[in-house]
Coordinates of C-alpha atoms and ligand atoms in Angstrom, one line a residue:
M1 CA -4.1 19.2 -9.5
T2 CA -6.6 21.3 -9.9
G3 CA -4.2 24.9 -9.1
P4 CA -0.8 25.2 -8.1
P5 CA -0.2 23.1 -5.5
S6 CA -0.5 24.9 -1.7
D7 CA 2.0 25.7 0.6
E8 CA 1.6 23.1 2.9
R9 CA 1.4 20.2 0.3
R10 CA 5.1 22.0 -1.1
Q11 CA 6.4 21.6 2.6
V12 CA 4.8 18.4 3.1
V13 CA 6.5 16.6 -0.1
E14 CA 10.1 18.8 0.6
L15 CA 9.8 17.2 4.0
A16 CA 8.9 13.3 2.7
R17 CA 11.5 14.1 -0.3
S18 CA 14.8 14.9 2.5
F19 CA 14.1 12.4 4.6
A20 CA 13.8 9.7 1.9
R21 CA 16.8 11.0 0.6
E22 CA 18.7 11.3 3.4
H23 CA 17.1 8.4 5.2
L24 CA 15.8 5.8 3.2
A25 CA 18.2 5.6 0.1
P26 CA 21.5 5.1 1.5
G27 CA 19.9 2.0 3.3
A28 CA 17.8 1.1 0.8
A29 CA 19.6 -1.8 -1.0
A30 CA 21.3 -3.5 2.6
R31 CA 18.3 -3.9 3.8
D32 CA 16.6 -5.9 0.7
A33 CA 19.5 -7.9 0.0
A34 CA 19.4 -9.3 4.0
S35 CA 15.2 -8.6 3.5
R36 CA 15.6 -7.0 6.8
F37 CA 12.4 -4.7 7.9
D38 CA 13.4 -2.2 10.5
R39 CA 10.8 -1.2 12.4
A40 CA 13.0 2.2 13.5
V41 CA 13.0 3.0 10.1
V42 CA 8.8 3.0 10.3
D43 CA 8.6 5.0 14.1
R44 CA 10.7 7.8 12.8
L45 CA 7.7 8.0 9.7
G46 CA 5.5 8.1 12.8
E47 CA 7.3 10.9 14.8
L48 CA 7.4 12.8 12.0
G49 CA 4.1 12.3 11.3
F50 CA 3.3 10.2 8.3
L51 CA 0.9 7.8 9.9
G52 CA -1.3 9.8 10.4
M53 CA -1.6 12.4 7.2
L54 CA -5.3 11.4 6.4
V55 CA -6.8 11.3 9.8
P56 CA -8.3 14.6 11.2
E57 CA -6.6 16.8 13.4
A58 CA -9.5 15.7 16.3
W59 CA -8.0 12.4 16.3
D60 CA -4.0 13.4 16.6
G61 CA -3.3 13.3 12.4
L62 CA -2.9 15.7 10.2
G63 CA -6.3 15.8 8.2
L64 CA -4.2 16.8 5.0
D65 CA -5.6 16.2 1.3
T66 CA -5.4 12.4 -0.6
G67 CA -2.8 14.4 -3.1
T68 CA -0.4 15.6 -0.6
Y69 CA -0.7 12.2 0.9
L70 CA -0.2 10.2 -2.2
L71 CA 2.5 12.6 -3.3
A72 CA 4.6 11.8 0.4
V73 CA 3.9 8.1 -0.4
E74 CA 5.5 8.5 -3.5
E75 CA 8.6 10.4 -2.6
I76 CA 8.9 7.5 0.1
A77 CA 8.9 4.8 -2.5
A78 CA 11.0 6.3 -5.1
A79 CA 13.9 5.8 -2.2
D80 CA 12.9 2.2 -1.0
A81 CA 9.1 0.9 -1.9
S82 CA 9.4 -1.5 1.0
V83 CA 8.8 1.6 3.8
A84 CA 6.4 3.3 1.6
V85 CA 4.5 -0.2 1.8
S86 CA 3.9 0.2 5.9
M87 CA 3.4 3.9 5.6
A88 CA 0.6 3.2 2.9
V89 CA -1.3 0.8 4.5
H90 CA -1.2 2.1 7.9
N91 CA -2.5 4.8 6.6
A92 CA -5.0 3.7 4.1
L93 CA -6.5 0.8 5.6
P94 CA -6.7 0.5 9.5
A95 CA -6.5 3.8 10.3
Q96 CA -9.2 5.0 7.9
M97 CA -10.9 1.9 8.7
L98 CA -11.5 3.4 12.5
V99 CA -11.7 7.3 11.1
R100 CA -15.2 5.9 9.1
H101 CA -16.6 3.5 11.4
G102 CA -14.8 3.2 14.9
S103 CA -16.5 4.4 17.9
E104 CA -15.4 7.9 19.8
A105 CA -13.9 4.9 22.6
Q106 CA -11.9 3.0 19.7
K107 CA -10.7 6.3 17.9
E108 CA -9.4 7.8 21.4
R109 CA -8.2 3.7 22.4
W110 CA -6.2 2.7 19.2
L111 CA -6.8 5.5 16.2
K112 CA -5.0 8.4 18.0
P113 CA -1.8 6.9 18.7
M114 CA -2.3 5.2 15.0
A115 CA -2.0 8.4 14.1
R116 CA 0.6 9.8 16.4
G117 CA 2.9 7.2 15.0
E118 CA 3.3 4.9 18.1
L119 CA 1.0 1.9 17.2
L120 CA 1.8 0.3 13.7
G121 CA -1.6 -1.5 11.7
A122 CA -2.0 -3.8 9.8
F123 CA -5.0 -5.3 7.5
A124 CA -6.0 -9.0 7.4
L125 CA -8.0 -9.9 4.8
S126 CA -6.3 -12.6 2.2
E127 CA -6.6 -16.0 2.8
A128 CA -4.9 -19.1 1.4
D129 CA -7.9 -20.2 -0.5
A130 CA -9.6 -16.5 -0.4
G131 CA -7.4 -13.9 -2.5
S132 CA -9.3 -12.1 -5.4
D133 CA -11.9 -13.6 -4.5
A134 CA -12.2 -12.3 -1.2
A135 CA -15.2 -12.5 0.4
G136 CA -15.1 -16.3 0.0
L137 CA -12.6 -16.2 3.6
R138 CA -13.2 -18.8 5.9
A139 CA -11.8 -17.3 9.7
Q140 CA -14.6 -17.6 12.3
A141 CA -15.4 -15.6 14.8
V142 CA -18.0 -17.0 17.2
R143 CA -19.4 -14.8 19.9
R144 CA -18.5 -15.9 23.7
G145 CA -20.9 -14.1 26.5
D146 CA -20.6 -10.1 24.5
G147 CA -17.3 -10.9 23.4
W148 CA -16.2 -13.1 20.5
V149 CA -13.5 -15.7 20.1
L150 CA -11.5 -15.9 16.6
N151 CA -9.9 -18.8 15.0
G152 CA -8.4 -18.8 11.4
T153 CA -5.3 -18.2 9.4
K154 CA -4.3 -14.7 7.2
Q155 CA -2.1 -14.3 5.0
W156 CA 0.6 -12.1 3.0
V157 CA -1.0 -9.2 5.6
S158 CA 1.8 -6.1 5.7
N159 CA 3.0 -5.3 8.9
G160 CA 1.5 -8.1 10.3
G161 CA 4.8 -9.8 11.6
T162 CA 5.4 -6.3 13.8
A163 CA 2.3 -4.5 13.7
D164 CA 0.6 -3.3 17.3
V165 CA -3.2 -3.9 16.2
V166 CA -4.4 -5.3 12.9
L167 CA -7.8 -5.0 11.5
A168 CA -8.4 -8.3 10.5
M169 CA -12.1 -9.2 8.5
V170 CA -13.3 -12.6 10.5
R171 CA -16.5 -14.5 9.9
T172 CA -19.5 -13.2 12.4
D173 CA -22.2 -15.6 10.3
R174 CA -23.2 -18.8 11.4
E175 CA -22.5 -22.2 9.6
G176 CA -25.5 -23.4 7.8
E177 CA -26.9 -19.7 7.9
R178 CA -24.3 -18.0 5.4
R179 CA -24.6 -14.6 4.7
G180 CA -21.8 -14.3 1.9
A181 CA -19.9 -10.3 1.5
H182 CA -22.4 -9.5 4.2
G183 CA -21.5 -11.8 6.9
I184 CA -17.7 -10.8 7.5
G185 CA -17.0 -8.7 10.6
C186 CA -14.6 -6.4 11.3
F187 CA -12.0 -6.6 14.3
V188 CA -9.4 -4.8 15.8
V189 CA -6.7 -7.1 17.2
P190 CA -3.8 -5.7 19.4
T191 CA -0.9 -8.5 18.2
D192 CA 0.0 -9.2 22.2
T193 CA -4.1 -10.4 22.0
P194 CA -3.0 -14.2 23.9
G195 CA -4.1 -16.3 20.4
Y196 CA -2.3 -14.1 18.1
V197 CA 0.4 -15.9 16.4
V198 CA 2.8 -14.7 13.8
A199 CA 2.8 -18.3 11.3
K200 CA 5.5 -17.5 9.0
R201 CA 7.6 -14.1 7.4
E202 CA 7.5 -14.3 3.8
D203 CA 10.3 -14.7 1.7
K204 CA 8.9 -12.6 -1.6
M205 CA 10.5 -11.8 -4.3
G206 CA 10.4 -7.6 -4.3
L207 CA 9.5 -5.9 -1.7
R208 CA 12.1 -7.4 0.4
S209 CA 11.9 -5.0 2.8
S210 CA 8.8 -5.0 3.7
D211 CA 7.3 -7.4 6.3
T212 CA 4.3 -9.7 5.3
A213 CA 3.6 -12.9 7.3
S214 CA 0.6 -15.0 7.7
I215 CA -0.7 -14.7 11.3
H216 CA -2.8 -17.2 12.9
F217 CA -5.6 -16.9 14.5
D218 CA -5.6 -19.7 17.9
D219 CA -9.4 -19.3 20.3
L220 CA -8.1 -15.6 20.4
A221 CA -11.0 -14.1 22.4
L222 CA -11.8 -10.0 22.1
G223 CA -14.0 -8.3 24.1
P224 CA -16.9 -6.4 22.3
E225 CA -15.2 -3.2 21.9
H226 CA -12.9 -4.6 19.8
L227 CA -15.3 -5.3 17.3
L228 CA -16.2 -2.7 14.3
G229 CA -19.1 -1.0 13.6
E230 CA -21.9 -3.7 12.6
P231 CA -20.9 -7.4 12.7
G232 CA -21.9 -8.5 8.7
E233 CA -20.4 -5.2 7.2
G234 CA -16.8 -5.9 7.6
F235 CA -15.7 -6.6 4.0
V236 CA -17.8 -3.8 3.1
Y237 CA -15.9 -1.9 4.8
A238 CA -12.6 -3.0 4.2
L239 CA -13.1 -2.5 0.1
E240 CA -14.3 1.0 1.1
A241 CA -11.0 1.0 2.8
L242 CA -8.5 -0.6 -0.2
D243 CA -10.0 2.2 -3.0
G244 CA -7.8 4.3 -0.5
G245 CA -5.2 1.0 0.1
R246 CA -4.7 1.6 -3.9
L247 CA -4.7 4.6 -4.3
G248 CA -1.4 4.7 -2.0
V249 CA -0.3 1.4 -4.0
A250 CA -0.1 3.5 -7.3
A251 CA 1.4 6.1 -5.5
Q252 CA 4.1 3.8 -5.0
A253 CA 4.2 2.9 -8.3
C254 CA 4.9 5.9 -9.3
G255 CA 7.7 6.3 -7.1
I256 CA 9.5 2.9 -8.2
A257 CA 8.9 4.4 -11.9
R258 CA 11.0 7.9 -11.3
A259 CA 13.5 6.1 -9.2
A260 CA 13.9 3.6 -12.6
L261 CA 13.3 6.6 -14.8
E262 CA 16.0 8.8 -13.2
H263 CA 18.4 6.4 -13.1
A264 CA 18.0 5.5 -17.0
R265 CA 18.3 9.3 -17.3
R266 CA 21.7 9.3 -15.9
Y267 CA 23.0 6.2 -16.9
A268 CA 22.1 7.1 -20.3
S269 CA 24.1 10.5 -20.0
E270 CA 26.8 9.3 -18.4
R271 CA 27.8 5.5 -20.6
R272 CA 29.5 5.8 -23.4
Q273 CA 29.4 3.3 -26.6
F274 CA 30.9 3.6 -29.8
G275 CA 32.2 6.9 -28.6
H276 CA 28.8 8.5 -27.5
A277 CA 27.1 8.7 -24.4
I278 CA 24.0 6.2 -25.8
A279 CA 21.8 9.2 -25.1
E280 CA 22.5 10.7 -27.9
F281 CA 21.2 7.5 -30.1
E282 CA 17.5 8.2 -30.7
A283 CA 16.6 4.7 -29.7
V284 CA 17.7 4.8 -25.9
A285 CA 16.2 9.1 -26.0
F286 CA 13.1 7.9 -27.1
R287 CA 13.4 5.2 -24.6
L288 CA 13.1 7.6 -21.6
A289 CA 10.9 9.8 -23.9
D290 CA 7.7 6.7 -23.3
M291 CA 8.9 6.8 -19.8
A292 CA 9.1 10.3 -18.7
T293 CA 5.8 10.4 -21.0
R294 CA 4.1 7.1 -19.0
L295 CA 4.6 8.8 -15.6
E296 CA 3.4 11.8 -15.9
A297 CA -0.2 10.0 -17.3
A298 CA 0.1 7.6 -14.3
R299 CA 0.9 10.2 -12.0
S300 CA -2.1 13.0 -13.1
L301 CA -4.5 10.0 -13.5
M302 CA -3.6 9.1 -9.0
L303 CA -3.9 12.5 -8.5
E304 CA -7.8 13.1 -10.5
A305 CA -8.2 10.1 -8.4
A306 CA -7.4 11.5 -5.3
R307 CA -9.4 15.3 -6.6
R308 CA -12.7 12.7 -6.9
T309 CA -12.6 10.4 -4.1
D310 CA -11.9 14.0 -1.7
A311 CA -14.8 15.5 -3.7
G312 CA -17.0 12.4 -2.1
G313 CA -19.2 10.5 -3.9
H314 CA -17.9 7.0 -6.0
A315 CA -14.7 6.9 -6.8
S316 CA -14.0 2.8 -7.3
G317 CA -13.6 3.3 -11.2
I318 CA -11.3 6.1 -11.5
V319 CA -9.3 4.6 -8.5
A320 CA -8.5 1.0 -10.1
M321 CA -7.7 2.9 -13.1
A322 CA -4.8 5.2 -11.4
K323 CA -4.0 1.6 -9.8
L324 CA -4.0 -0.6 -13.2
F325 CA -2.6 2.4 -15.2
A326 CA 0.6 2.9 -12.9
S327 CA 1.7 -0.5 -11.2
E328 CA 1.9 -1.2 -15.5
T329 CA 3.5 2.1 -15.7
A330 CA 6.1 1.1 -13.4
M331 CA 6.3 -2.4 -14.7
W332 CA 6.9 -1.4 -18.0
V333 CA 9.7 1.8 -17.1
S334 CA 11.7 -0.3 -14.9
T335 CA 11.4 -3.2 -17.1
Q336 CA 12.7 -0.4 -19.6
A337 CA 15.3 0.8 -17.2
V338 CA 17.5 -2.7 -16.8
Q339 CA 17.4 -3.5 -20.9
L340 CA 19.2 0.4 -20.8
F341 CA 22.0 -0.6 -18.7
G342 CA 22.6 -3.8 -20.4
G343 CA 24.6 -6.8 -18.1
Y344 CA 24.4 -4.3 -15.7
G345 CA 20.8 -3.5 -15.6
Y346 CA 20.8 -7.7 -14.8
M347 CA 23.0 -7.4 -11.8
R348 CA 22.4 -6.6 -7.7
D349 CA 24.9 -4.3 -7.9
Y350 CA 22.8 -1.6 -9.9
P351 CA 19.5 -0.2 -8.7
V352 CA 17.1 -1.3 -11.3
E353 CA 16.9 -4.6 -11.0
R354 CA 15.2 -4.1 -7.2
L355 CA 13.0 -2.0 -8.6
M356 CA 11.8 -4.3 -11.4
R357 CA 11.4 -6.7 -8.7
D358 CA 9.5 -4.3 -6.1
A359 CA 7.3 -2.7 -9.1
K360 CA 5.7 -6.1 -9.6
A361 CA 4.3 -6.0 -6.5
T362 CA 1.9 -3.4 -6.8
E363 CA 0.2 -5.3 -10.4
I364 CA -0.6 -7.7 -6.9
Y365 CA -1.4 -7.2 -3.9
E366 CA -4.2 -4.9 -2.5
G367 CA -6.1 -6.1 -5.6
T368 CA -4.5 -7.7 -8.8
S369 CA -4.5 -5.9 -12.5
E370 CA -7.2 -8.3 -13.0
V371 CA -9.6 -7.1 -10.3
Q372 CA -9.0 -3.9 -11.3
R373 CA -10.0 -4.5 -14.7
V374 CA -13.2 -6.1 -13.0
V375 CA -13.6 -2.9 -10.5
I376 CA -13.4 -0.6 -13.8
A377 CA -16.0 -2.7 -16.3
R378 CA -18.3 -3.0 -13.7
D379 CA -18.4 0.7 -13.0
L380 CA -18.3 1.3 -16.6
L381 CA -21.3 -1.3 -17.7
A382 CA -22.9 -0.2 -14.5
S383 CA -23.2 3.2 -15.8
T384 CA -24.7 1.7 -19.5
Ligands
LIG1 N1 -16.7 0.9 -1.3 C1 -18.1 0.4 -1.1 N2 -18.7 -0.5 -0.6 C2 -18.5 -1.8 -2.0 C3 -17.5 -1.1 -2.8 C4 -16.6 0.1 -2.4 N3 -15.1 -0.1 -3.4 N4 -16.9 -2.5 -3.3 C5 -17.7 -3.2 -3.4 N5 -18.7 -3.2 -2.3 C6 -19.6 -3.4 -1.4 C7 -21.1 -4.0 -2.6 O1 -22.2 -2.4 -3.0 C8 -22.1 -5.2 -2.2 O2 -22.4 -4.7 -1.2 P1 -24.0 -5.0 -1.7 O3 -23.9 -7.0 -1.6 O4 -25.2 -4.2 -0.6 O5 -24.1 -4.0 -2.9 C9 -20.6 -5.8 -1.4 O6 -19.6 -4.5 -1.5 C10 -19.6 -6.6 -1.9 O7 -19.4 -6.2 -3.4 P2 -19.2 -7.6 -4.1 O8 -20.8 -7.6 -4.6 O9 -18.8 -6.2 -5.4 O10 -18.3 -8.7 -3.8 P3 -17.8 -9.4 -4.4 O11 -17.6 -10.7 -3.8 O12 -18.0 -9.5 -6.7 O13 -16.1 -9.4 -4.6 C11 -14.0 -7.7 -5.7 C12 -15.7 -7.9 -6.0 C13 -13.0 -9.6 -6.7 C14 -14.0 -6.9 -6.2 C15 -13.3 -8.2 -4.2 O14 -13.6 -9.2 -4.1 C16 -11.7 -7.8 -4.6 O15 -11.7 -5.9 -4.4 N6 -11.3 -8.3 -4.7 C17 -9.6 -8.4 -4.0 C18 -9.5 -7.9 -3.2 C19 -8.1 -7.0 -2.2 O16 -7.9 -6.2 -3.3 N7 -7.4 -8.0 -1.8 C20 -5.9 -7.2 -1.6 C21 -5.8 -7.5 -0.1 S1 -4.7 -6.3 0.4 S2 -3.0 -7.9 -0.2

């Protein structure tokens, strides 16, 4: 933030915080234990406008700045990081791809109801053999008449089992005429299209109540109006959108770290050993100080990346730094919290072990920490 937070930002963040505390925090542990994705919770976020945060008002969104959106994601994640996945993926990936590259007709048909929270979006890029090397994907679209037929399997699709619309990256180049990163299209796939198959719902270490699925396209036929922008540029649109997606993961990581710090701070003041509250021991107090310092640094970097994103121009490097630093902070802070809780920290009865499991995902999804370092290093070296 360059100046004092605006009233609008304060109000949005306050709304997110009170919704998260009243409606998300109480059921988070039970949803995690049951691996239960609750679409009703996400629909409620939509009713509050939280699924159209970055969409201009002309398209029924709230038209907010990126920093305000991220602080709202942090609030949701501090209560339930799995719910924050649905919110962040929907806002930053499918909705932003439609904002940037959708035709007027596509915006009218899909973006507006997505911004109003009536349709939930997903983003399908990864495949079994194309994770970090995303341009190596194999799902194939072939032309039929003026439309397309899609075949292939997408992996680790957040919201994939419950979304209404998936923006899917699928090859449009032909065997023998491969065009690498420029031979991939982006298709708007309504999930009630015949041939859309939810192949597997993943059983994950953390973020257990988020919906992560493998989806299969089985001779899935689409009209020409389902192709977003140019037929060979879908991968570029995806990487562009992932810059925003990665900031959402940074916000999620800040929320997880904040929750871990808050639990640890409270526990350290209450837990007594050797006749003292453990917070009175320097080893514990210094640990808390380091946790708080890293969290502040992560949030500041995230907000600076948001500011540069909104200022326009190339922000991939600082976005990758924010995602890398915030996710490693969430992992470190949540691990410290588990340690500070001692034996209780390792038990499911206390919330910090869930936070540690959830934190791990932020170092992996929407580009691993290694991929973020690739992006940062490329940026750095290109400017020398
Ligand atoms: N914004 C806009 N365009 C971008 C971009 C961005 N942030 N990043 C790359 N591009 C463009 C490039 O300029 C390039 O176009 P030209 O060929 O015209 O120059 C094109 O997209 C391909 O980019 P690049 O050559 O860098 O692609 P690579 O195959 O080398 O991939 C990495 C680079 C590894 C960084 C990329 O594949 C990646 O981010 N992988 C991880 C994928 C991921 O995050 N998956 C998670 C999915 S959600 S669970």
